Amino acid sequence: MDGVHEMFNIPYDKLIKKISEKSGKPKDEIEAMVKKKIQELGGLLTEEGAAHIIANKLGLDLVDSSSEGRLKLESIVEGLRSVETIGRVARTFELREFSRKDGSQGKVLAIQIIDNTGSIRVVFWDDMADKYSKLNEGDIILIKNALAKKNRNGNVELHINKSSEITVNPKEEVDLPEAGETPSSERKSISELSEQDSYAEIFGTIVNVFDIRFFEVCPKCSKRVKEVGGNFMCSEHGEVEPAYNYVMNVILDDGTGTLRLVFFSSQAEQLLSLSREKVLAYRENMEDFEKVKHELLGQQVVVQGRVSKNELFSRIELVVNKIDTNPDPDKEVKKLEE
Ligand SMILES: [Zn+2]
């Protein structure tokens, strides 16, 4: 029986607490029953084993069926049906509509979820896509009855359809990375990186810095705005006075190769050790940024982020979400050797 191992993983004091809660009997009474059982069996029994016998006698089911069969993201493989898993929404993509061959309209929505073991793309179809189009980054999502399939790029995805069950922010304690955190990213060398990687940590030296690019966003929702005849339009909020966000690219070299790092606004501020106001000032005056660029050259950093394929240039980039601008080089070199 598989459940037996599960049961013995519950520490003794927790077991006693559980039996007491479920049976309504006080803890010391349960403990006395456990001691008596051990004596009866000539001491050839652990306290945990005895506690399970007592639980059985009292007709209690101690195995929490709620989290049984739940898979960590790294163990989801192609072809699994009725997958149950839980993760944090790390990215959301826009709902897309499309026409099927029979002329009917279809809808599809994709999100990326993470847990401590990795990440996976979750794809919602039709009514489910509509229903979950308002998920936010940081939400926790419990998925039941999903299908694991490989997509064209060879990555496994979870597909959600009518018979799947979704709970957003379930009321249970879960151990998941915080919003904006990466799953425990593996330290890689640049030459090891491939499209199959979702997240990675890299240590290297900045060898090239490009100008900051500024772009107009809606001050209310931070989405990109479109310029229409000199006015800036948000798809949700109409005409707005735009705010600015920025993106900065640098090239990192770790001795095995080079990699383009992409820093969006707050990560760029961390890399530059500059406030948002100071960075925005360069928008009008990019010449002043030359000095900052030169100071960054040769700096060693440890970065964690999402591995992204730039389709346009068919190259791999790292979209940084965590940066250490002051690593200890000796320690970092050792880490890579491990
Ligand atoms: Zn807006």
mmCIF file of C-alpha atoms and ligand atoms in Angstrom:
data_model
loop_
_atom_site.group_PDB
_atom_site.id
_atom_site.type_symbol
_atom_site.label_atom_id
_atom_site.label_comp_id
_atom_site.label_asym_id
_atom_site.label_seq_id
_atom_site.Cartn_x
_atom_site.Cartn_y
_atom_site.Cartn_z
ATOM 1 C CA MET A 1 0.000 0.000 0.000
ATOM 2 C CA ASP A 2 1.347 3.340 -1.097
ATOM 3 C CA GLY A 3 -0.507 5.302 1.529
ATOM 4 C CA VAL A 4 1.473 3.697 4.352
ATOM 5 C CA HIS A 5 4.650 5.624 3.546
ATOM 6 C CA GLU A 6 2.667 8.811 3.414
ATOM 7 C CA MET A 7 1.203 8.176 6.834
ATOM 8 C CA PHE A 8 4.525 7.491 8.488
ATOM 9 C CA ASN A 9 5.808 10.799 7.208
ATOM 10 C CA ILE A 10 3.597 12.569 9.709
ATOM 11 C CA PRO A 11 5.630 13.324 12.854
ATOM 12 C CA TYR A 12 4.380 11.751 16.063
ATOM 13 C CA ASP A 13 3.192 14.925 17.799
ATOM 14 C CA LYS A 14 1.265 15.952 14.690
ATOM 15 C CA LEU A 15 -0.297 12.493 14.542
ATOM 16 C CA ILE A 16 -1.492 12.751 18.131
ATOM 17 C CA LYS A 17 -2.888 16.213 17.460
ATOM 18 C CA LYS A 18 -4.732 14.943 14.378
ATOM 19 C CA ILE A 19 -6.181 11.906 16.129
ATOM 20 C CA SER A 20 -7.276 14.106 19.000
ATOM 21 C CA GLU A 21 -8.943 16.620 16.685
ATOM 22 C CA LYS A 22 -10.702 14.000 14.588
ATOM 23 C CA SER A 23 -11.848 11.830 17.483
ATOM 24 C CA GLY A 24 -12.658 14.633 19.918
ATOM 25 C CA LYS A 25 -10.658 12.816 22.646
ATOM 26 C CA PRO A 26 -8.026 14.759 24.641
ATOM 27 C CA LYS A 27 -4.380 14.364 23.602
ATOM 28 C CA ASP A 28 -3.189 12.703 26.839
ATOM 29 C CA GLU A 29 -5.884 10.053 26.476
ATOM 30 C CA ILE A 30 -4.630 9.270 22.959
ATOM 31 C CA GLU A 31 -1.034 9.140 24.193
ATOM 32 C CA ALA A 32 -2.018 6.724 26.965
ATOM 33 C CA MET A 33 -3.704 4.474 24.378
ATOM 34 C CA VAL A 34 -0.522 4.565 22.266
ATOM 35 C CA LYS A 35 1.676 3.539 25.248
ATOM 36 C CA LYS A 36 -0.700 0.736 26.141
ATOM 37 C CA LYS A 37 -0.658 -0.569 22.580
ATOM 38 C CA ILE A 38 3.166 -0.579 22.517
ATOM 39 C CA GLN A 39 3.215 -2.551 25.788
ATOM 40 C CA GLU A 40 0.633 -5.006 24.467
ATOM 41 C CA LEU A 41 2.842 -5.724 21.499
ATOM 42 C CA GLY A 42 5.947 -6.205 23.605
ATOM 43 C CA GLY A 43 7.561 -2.949 22.551
ATOM 44 C CA LEU A 44 7.958 -4.117 18.964
ATOM 45 C CA LEU A 45 6.304 -1.033 17.583
ATOM 46 C CA THR A 46 7.173 2.603 17.105
ATOM 47 C CA GLU A 47 5.026 5.321 18.632
ATOM 48 C CA GLU A 48 3.993 6.352 15.127
ATOM 49 C CA GLY A 49 2.975 2.803 14.241
ATOM 50 C CA ALA A 50 0.968 2.487 17.430
ATOM 51 C CA ALA A 51 -0.729 5.819 16.790
ATOM 52 C CA HIS A 52 -1.851 4.563 13.397
ATOM 53 C CA ILE A 53 -3.303 1.424 14.925
ATOM 54 C CA ILE A 54 -5.230 3.571 17.408
ATOM 55 C CA ALA A 55 -6.465 5.808 14.600
ATOM 56 C CA ASN A 56 -7.669 2.764 12.679
ATOM 57 C CA LYS A 57 -9.433 1.403 15.729
ATOM 58 C CA LEU A 58 -11.183 4.740 16.177
ATOM 59 C CA GLY A 59 -12.227 4.603 12.518
ATOM 60 C CA LEU A 60 -10.241 7.680 11.521
ATOM 61 C CA ASP A 61 -8.736 8.342 8.127
ATOM 62 C CA LEU A 62 -5.524 10.246 8.710
ATOM 63 C CA VAL A 63 -4.315 10.571 5.167
ATOM 64 C CA ASP A 64 -5.277 13.928 3.823
ATOM 65 C CA SER A 65 -6.738 13.037 0.486
ATOM 66 C CA SER A 66 -6.854 16.698 -0.559
ATOM 67 C CA SER A 67 -3.201 16.923 -1.513
ATOM 68 C CA GLU A 68 -2.688 13.314 -2.552
ATOM 69 C CA GLY A 69 -1.731 12.807 -6.167
ATOM 70 C CA ARG A 70 -0.821 16.422 -6.596
ATOM 71 C CA LEU A 71 2.151 16.816 -8.912
ATOM 72 C CA LYS A 72 5.072 19.190 -8.678
ATOM 73 C CA LEU A 73 5.572 21.014 -11.962
ATOM 74 C CA GLU A 74 8.871 19.265 -12.757
ATOM 75 C CA SER A 75 7.145 15.879 -12.705
ATOM 76 C CA ILE A 76 4.440 16.723 -15.214
ATOM 77 C CA VAL A 77 5.196 14.851 -18.403
ATOM 78 C CA GLU A 78 3.559 14.576 -21.789
ATOM 79 C CA GLY A 79 0.461 12.397 -21.968
ATOM 80 C CA LEU A 80 -0.631 12.624 -18.328
ATOM 81 C CA ARG A 81 -4.361 12.978 -17.933
ATOM 82 C CA SER A 82 -6.300 14.282 -14.921
ATOM 83 C CA VAL A 83 -3.276 16.208 -13.703
ATOM 84 C CA GLU A 84 -3.639 17.910 -10.348
ATOM 85 C CA THR A 85 -1.144 20.623 -9.463
ATOM 86 C CA ILE A 86 -0.805 23.978 -7.776
ATOM 87 C CA GLY A 87 1.288 26.979 -8.741
ATOM 88 C CA ARG A 88 1.657 30.704 -8.676
ATOM 89 C CA VAL A 89 0.777 32.753 -11.744
ATOM 90 C CA ALA A 90 4.074 34.230 -12.944
ATOM 91 C CA ARG A 91 2.891 35.640 -16.261
ATOM 92 C CA THR A 92 -0.364 36.210 -18.043
ATOM 93 C CA PHE A 93 -0.868 36.605 -21.750
ATOM 94 C CA GLU A 94 -3.764 38.223 -23.557
ATOM 95 C CA LEU A 95 -6.877 36.282 -24.483
ATOM 96 C CA ARG A 96 -6.851 35.485 -28.187
ATOM 97 C CA GLU A 97 -9.754 34.663 -30.471
ATOM 98 C CA PHE A 98 -9.491 32.521 -33.549
ATOM 99 C CA SER A 99 -11.706 30.860 -36.159
ATOM 100 C CA ARG A 100 -11.947 27.099 -36.377
ATOM 101 C CA LYS A 101 -12.111 25.228 -39.661
ATOM 102 C CA ASP A 102 -15.859 24.706 -39.175
ATOM 103 C CA GLY A 103 -16.268 28.476 -38.903
ATOM 104 C CA SER A 104 -16.918 28.546 -35.158
ATOM 105 C CA GLN A 105 -15.069 31.044 -32.985
ATOM 106 C CA GLY A 106 -12.556 29.782 -30.485
ATOM 107 C CA LYS A 107 -10.796 31.460 -27.598
ATOM 108 C CA VAL A 108 -7.466 30.638 -26.031
ATOM 109 C CA LEU A 109 -5.672 32.039 -23.024
ATOM 110 C CA ALA A 110 -2.188 31.157 -21.768
ATOM 111 C CA ILE A 111 -0.528 31.767 -18.432
ATOM 112 C CA GLN A 112 2.770 30.672 -16.948
ATOM 113 C CA ILE A 113 2.755 29.184 -13.462
ATOM 114 C CA ILE A 114 5.682 28.365 -11.193
ATOM 115 C CA ASP A 115 6.365 26.292 -8.119
ATOM 116 C CA ASN A 116 9.625 25.503 -6.342
ATOM 117 C CA THR A 117 10.547 22.898 -8.922
ATOM 118 C CA GLY A 118 9.939 24.731 -12.165
ATOM 119 C CA SER A 119 7.374 26.327 -14.395
ATOM 120 C CA ILE A 120 4.774 25.327 -16.948
ATOM 121 C CA ARG A 121 2.507 27.042 -19.426
ATOM 122 C CA VAL A 122 -1.205 26.530 -18.799
ATOM 123 C CA VAL A 123 -3.574 26.885 -21.736
ATOM 124 C CA PHE A 124 -7.287 27.573 -21.282
ATOM 125 C CA TRP A 125 -9.793 26.993 -24.068
ATOM 126 C CA ASP A 126 -13.094 28.697 -24.957
ATOM 127 C CA ASP A 127 -15.402 29.280 -21.965
ATOM 128 C CA MET A 128 -12.571 28.490 -19.559
ATOM 129 C CA ALA A 129 -10.386 31.057 -21.367
ATOM 130 C CA ASP A 130 -13.094 33.690 -20.868
ATOM 131 C CA LYS A 131 -13.654 32.752 -17.274
ATOM 132 C CA TYR A 132 -9.983 33.007 -16.269
ATOM 133 C CA SER A 133 -8.917 35.943 -18.461
ATOM 134 C CA LYS A 134 -8.688 38.172 -15.375
ATOM 135 C CA LEU A 135 -6.100 36.135 -13.470
ATOM 136 C CA ASN A 136 -3.367 38.284 -11.971
ATOM 137 C CA GLU A 137 0.324 37.667 -11.642
ATOM 138 C CA GLY A 138 0.850 36.439 -8.078
ATOM 139 C CA ASP A 139 -2.455 34.555 -7.864
ATOM 140 C CA ILE A 140 -2.278 30.962 -6.687
ATOM 141 C CA ILE A 141 -4.070 28.508 -8.898
ATOM 142 C CA LEU A 142 -5.099 24.956 -8.020
ATOM 143 C CA ILE A 143 -5.699 22.866 -11.112
ATOM 144 C CA LYS A 144 -7.497 19.534 -11.286
ATOM 145 C CA ASN A 145 -8.181 17.308 -14.232
ATOM 146 C CA ALA A 146 -5.882 18.941 -16.761
ATOM 147 C CA LEU A 147 -4.208 17.275 -19.720
ATOM 148 C CA ALA A 148 -0.432 17.448 -20.274
ATOM 149 C CA LYS A 149 0.507 17.861 -23.921
ATOM 150 C CA LYS A 150 3.605 18.800 -25.858
ATOM 151 C CA ASN A 151 3.461 21.946 -27.968
ATOM 152 C CA ARG A 152 5.210 22.634 -31.270
ATOM 153 C CA ASN A 153 8.354 23.800 -29.498
ATOM 154 C CA GLY A 154 8.557 20.509 -27.640
ATOM 155 C CA ASN A 155 7.566 21.981 -24.270
ATOM 156 C CA VAL A 156 4.955 20.306 -22.082
ATOM 157 C CA GLU A 157 1.851 22.411 -21.393
ATOM 158 C CA LEU A 158 -1.242 21.864 -19.291
ATOM 159 C CA HIS A 159 -4.537 22.130 -21.125
ATOM 160 C CA ILE A 160 -7.689 23.233 -19.354
ATOM 161 C CA ASN A 161 -11.086 22.370 -20.747
ATOM 162 C CA LYS A 162 -14.704 22.010 -19.619
ATOM 163 C CA SER A 163 -14.017 19.038 -17.366
ATOM 164 C CA SER A 164 -11.086 20.679 -15.567
ATOM 165 C CA GLU A 165 -11.523 22.223 -12.143
ATOM 166 C CA ILE A 166 -9.819 25.468 -11.189
ATOM 167 C CA THR A 167 -9.597 27.116 -7.783
ATOM 168 C CA VAL A 168 -8.054 30.570 -7.616
ATOM 169 C CA ASN A 169 -6.282 31.418 -4.348
ATOM 170 C CA PRO A 170 -7.453 28.303 -2.450
ATOM 171 C CA LYS A 171 -7.670 28.574 1.304
ATOM 172 C CA GLU A 172 -4.794 26.287 2.165
ATOM 173 C CA GLU A 173 -1.202 26.819 3.142
ATOM 174 C CA VAL A 174 1.127 26.292 0.234
ATOM 175 C CA ASP A 175 4.846 26.551 -0.198
ATOM 176 C CA LEU A 176 5.328 28.477 -3.429
ATOM 177 C CA PRO A 177 7.788 31.119 -4.633
ATOM 178 C CA GLU A 178 6.552 34.667 -3.989
ATOM 179 C CA ALA A 179 5.259 36.777 -6.864
ATOM 180 C CA GLY A 180 8.213 38.053 -8.873
ATOM 181 C CA GLU A 181 10.517 35.372 -7.506
ATOM 182 C CA THR A 182 11.884 32.674 -9.704
ATOM 183 C CA PRO A 183 11.734 29.000 -8.823
ATOM 184 C CA SER A 184 15.013 27.932 -7.280
ATOM 185 C CA SER A 185 16.876 28.658 -10.488
ATOM 186 C CA GLU A 186 19.675 26.428 -11.439
ATOM 187 C CA ARG A 187 23.105 27.986 -11.838
ATOM 188 C CA LYS A 188 24.097 27.567 -15.451
ATOM 189 C CA SER A 189 26.891 28.611 -17.683
ATOM 190 C CA ILE A 190 25.841 30.563 -20.753
ATOM 191 C CA SER A 191 26.892 27.786 -23.125
ATOM 192 C CA GLU A 192 24.569 25.357 -21.291
ATOM 193 C CA LEU A 193 21.473 27.494 -21.762
ATOM 194 C CA SER A 194 18.867 26.219 -24.165
ATOM 195 C CA GLU A 195 15.340 27.049 -25.232
ATOM 196 C CA GLN A 196 14.143 24.249 -22.973
ATOM 197 C CA ASP A 197 15.201 26.190 -19.874
ATOM 198 C CA SER A 198 12.511 28.256 -18.202
ATOM 199 C CA TYR A 199 14.593 29.970 -15.548
ATOM 200 C CA ALA A 200 18.272 30.234 -14.868
ATOM 201 C CA GLU A 201 20.874 31.933 -12.751
ATOM 202 C CA ILE A 202 24.040 33.200 -14.397
ATOM 203 C CA PHE A 203 27.236 34.764 -13.100
ATOM 204 C CA GLY A 204 29.249 36.871 -15.477
ATOM 205 C CA THR A 205 30.833 40.154 -16.477
ATOM 206 C CA ILE A 206 29.071 42.982 -18.284
ATOM 207 C CA VAL A 207 30.875 43.541 -21.571
ATOM 208 C CA ASN A 208 28.454 45.774 -23.458
ATOM 209 C CA VAL A 209 25.688 48.187 -22.459
ATOM 210 C CA PHE A 210 23.050 49.579 -24.791
ATOM 211 C CA ASP A 211 21.069 52.806 -24.509
ATOM 212 C CA ILE A 212 17.930 52.743 -22.397
ATOM 213 C CA ARG A 213 14.785 52.568 -24.476
ATOM 214 C CA PHE A 214 11.770 54.428 -23.139
ATOM 215 C CA PHE A 215 8.216 53.615 -24.059
ATOM 216 C CA GLU A 216 4.843 55.164 -23.324
ATOM 217 C CA VAL A 217 2.481 53.345 -20.968
ATOM 218 C CA CYS A 218 -0.945 54.005 -19.494
ATOM 219 C CA PRO A 219 -0.529 55.702 -16.080
ATOM 220 C CA LYS A 220 -3.481 53.692 -14.748
ATOM 221 C CA CYS A 221 -2.757 50.137 -15.878
ATOM 222 C CA SER A 222 0.897 50.338 -17.090
ATOM 223 C CA LYS A 223 -0.010 48.710 -20.412
ATOM 224 C CA ARG A 224 1.660 49.962 -23.576
ATOM 225 C CA VAL A 225 -0.314 52.771 -25.206
ATOM 226 C CA LYS A 226 -0.678 53.345 -28.939
ATOM 227 C CA GLU A 227 -0.014 56.688 -30.521
ATOM 228 C CA VAL A 228 -2.943 57.763 -32.674
ATOM 229 C CA GLY A 229 -2.600 61.153 -34.342
ATOM 230 C CA GLY A 230 -0.458 62.611 -31.569
ATOM 231 C CA ASN A 231 -2.666 61.217 -28.786
ATOM 232 C CA PHE A 232 -1.911 58.199 -26.632
ATOM 233 C CA MET A 233 -4.624 55.581 -26.368
ATOM 234 C CA CYS A 234 -4.927 52.775 -23.810
ATOM 235 C CA SER A 235 -7.030 49.839 -24.957
ATOM 236 C CA GLU A 236 -8.802 49.932 -21.599
ATOM 237 C CA HIS A 237 -8.654 53.554 -20.439
ATOM 238 C CA GLY A 238 -8.955 55.482 -23.697
ATOM 239 C CA GLU A 239 -6.921 58.647 -24.215
ATOM 240 C CA VAL A 240 -4.324 59.150 -21.498
ATOM 241 C CA GLU A 241 -1.377 61.365 -20.679
ATOM 242 C CA PRO A 242 1.324 58.707 -20.967
ATOM 243 C CA ALA A 243 3.754 57.667 -18.258
ATOM 244 C CA TYR A 244 7.094 56.113 -19.192
ATOM 245 C CA ASN A 245 8.657 52.750 -18.584
ATOM 246 C CA TYR A 246 11.973 51.610 -19.884
ATOM 247 C CA VAL A 247 14.009 48.627 -20.887
ATOM 248 C CA MET A 248 17.743 48.241 -20.929
ATOM 249 C CA ASN A 249 19.878 45.560 -22.562
ATOM 250 C CA VAL A 250 23.369 44.513 -21.618
ATOM 251 C CA ILE A 251 25.630 41.729 -22.820
ATOM 252 C CA LEU A 252 27.014 39.368 -20.210
ATOM 253 C CA ASP A 253 30.078 37.190 -20.740
ATOM 254 C CA ASP A 254 30.883 34.242 -18.464
ATOM 255 C CA GLY A 255 33.834 32.770 -20.334
ATOM 256 C CA THR A 256 31.704 30.102 -22.041
ATOM 257 C CA GLY A 257 29.734 32.538 -24.169
ATOM 258 C CA THR A 258 27.763 35.763 -24.209
ATOM 259 C CA LEU A 259 24.130 36.392 -23.392
ATOM 260 C CA ARG A 260 21.810 39.354 -23.768
ATOM 261 C CA LEU A 261 20.177 40.391 -20.491
ATOM 262 C CA VAL A 262 16.937 42.355 -20.562
ATOM 263 C CA PHE A 263 16.197 44.657 -17.624
ATOM 264 C CA PHE A 264 12.752 46.205 -17.343
ATOM 265 C CA SER A 265 12.162 49.335 -15.267
ATOM 266 C CA SER A 266 12.667 48.320 -11.642
ATOM 267 C CA GLN A 267 15.416 45.815 -12.477
ATOM 268 C CA ALA A 268 17.184 48.481 -14.544
ATOM 269 C CA GLU A 269 17.039 50.812 -11.535
ATOM 270 C CA GLN A 270 18.695 48.118 -9.421
ATOM 271 C CA LEU A 271 21.420 47.492 -11.982
ATOM 272 C CA LEU A 272 22.138 51.214 -12.257
ATOM 273 C CA SER A 273 21.579 51.960 -8.552
ATOM 274 C CA LEU A 274 19.497 54.924 -9.660
ATOM 275 C CA SER A 275 16.040 56.113 -8.691
ATOM 276 C CA ARG A 276 13.200 56.063 -11.189
ATOM 277 C CA GLU A 277 13.358 59.882 -11.462
ATOM 278 C CA LYS A 278 17.067 59.818 -12.287
ATOM 279 C CA VAL A 279 16.572 57.163 -14.969
ATOM 280 C CA LEU A 280 13.654 59.051 -16.497
ATOM 281 C CA ALA A 281 15.852 62.142 -16.743
ATOM 282 C CA TYR A 282 18.018 60.332 -19.324
ATOM 283 C CA ARG A 283 15.030 60.221 -21.652
ATOM 284 C CA GLU A 284 15.704 63.849 -22.573
ATOM 285 C CA ASN A 285 19.437 63.532 -22.326
ATOM 286 C CA MET A 286 20.871 60.224 -23.477
ATOM 287 C CA GLU A 287 24.402 61.692 -23.860
ATOM 288 C CA ASP A 288 24.684 61.854 -20.083
ATOM 289 C CA PHE A 289 24.045 58.135 -19.995
ATOM 290 C CA GLU A 290 27.392 57.410 -21.722
ATOM 291 C CA LYS A 291 29.277 57.848 -18.463
ATOM 292 C CA VAL A 292 26.947 55.415 -16.674
ATOM 293 C CA LYS A 293 27.416 52.888 -19.468
ATOM 294 C CA HIS A 294 31.187 53.025 -19.103
ATOM 295 C CA GLU A 295 30.973 52.500 -15.365
ATOM 296 C CA LEU A 296 28.978 49.306 -15.872
ATOM 297 C CA LEU A 297 31.529 47.757 -18.205
ATOM 298 C CA GLY A 298 33.548 45.087 -16.422
ATOM 299 C CA GLN A 299 31.123 44.847 -13.519
ATOM 300 C CA GLN A 300 30.397 41.311 -12.311
ATOM 301 C CA VAL A 301 26.827 40.368 -11.517
ATOM 302 C CA VAL A 302 24.698 37.377 -10.616
ATOM 303 C CA VAL A 303 21.331 37.476 -12.351
ATOM 304 C CA GLN A 304 18.273 35.289 -12.148
ATOM 305 C CA GLY A 305 15.547 35.400 -14.692
ATOM 306 C CA ARG A 306 13.332 33.905 -17.294
ATOM 307 C CA VAL A 307 14.897 32.365 -20.371
ATOM 308 C CA SER A 308 13.195 33.822 -23.374
ATOM 309 C CA LYS A 309 13.562 33.184 -27.062
ATOM 310 C CA ASN A 310 13.724 36.313 -29.162
ATOM 311 C CA GLU A 311 11.986 35.048 -32.290
ATOM 312 C CA LEU A 312 13.003 38.053 -34.351
ATOM 313 C CA PHE A 313 16.715 37.467 -33.878
ATOM 314 C CA SER A 314 16.393 33.752 -33.052
ATOM 315 C CA ARG A 315 18.551 34.047 -29.983
ATOM 316 C CA ILE A 316 18.104 33.270 -26.313
ATOM 317 C CA GLU A 317 17.865 36.142 -23.847
ATOM 318 C CA LEU A 318 17.466 36.339 -20.097
ATOM 319 C CA VAL A 319 14.710 38.600 -18.803
ATOM 320 C CA VAL A 320 16.163 39.493 -15.421
ATOM 321 C CA ASN A 321 14.048 39.617 -12.309
ATOM 322 C CA LYS A 322 16.688 39.355 -9.625
ATOM 323 C CA ILE A 323 20.146 40.846 -9.611
ATOM 324 C CA ASP A 324 23.097 40.832 -7.256
ATOM 325 C CA THR A 325 25.462 43.650 -8.268
ATOM 326 C CA ASN A 326 28.014 42.813 -5.613
ATOM 327 C CA PRO A 327 28.762 39.083 -5.707
ATOM 328 C CA ASP A 328 31.875 37.496 -4.230
ATOM 329 C CA PRO A 329 33.711 36.261 -7.354
ATOM 330 C CA ASP A 330 35.543 33.402 -5.613
ATOM 331 C CA LYS A 331 32.323 31.977 -4.216
ATOM 332 C CA GLU A 332 30.511 32.332 -7.541
ATOM 333 C CA VAL A 333 33.221 30.532 -9.483
ATOM 334 C CA LYS A 334 33.089 27.654 -6.986
ATOM 335 C CA LYS A 335 29.303 27.393 -7.374
ATOM 336 C CA LEU A 336 29.649 26.784 -11.051
ATOM 337 C CA GLU A 337 32.229 24.073 -10.504
ATOM 338 C CA GLU A 338 29.938 22.146 -8.160
HETATM 339 ZN ZN ZN B 1 -4.927 51.748 -19.134
#
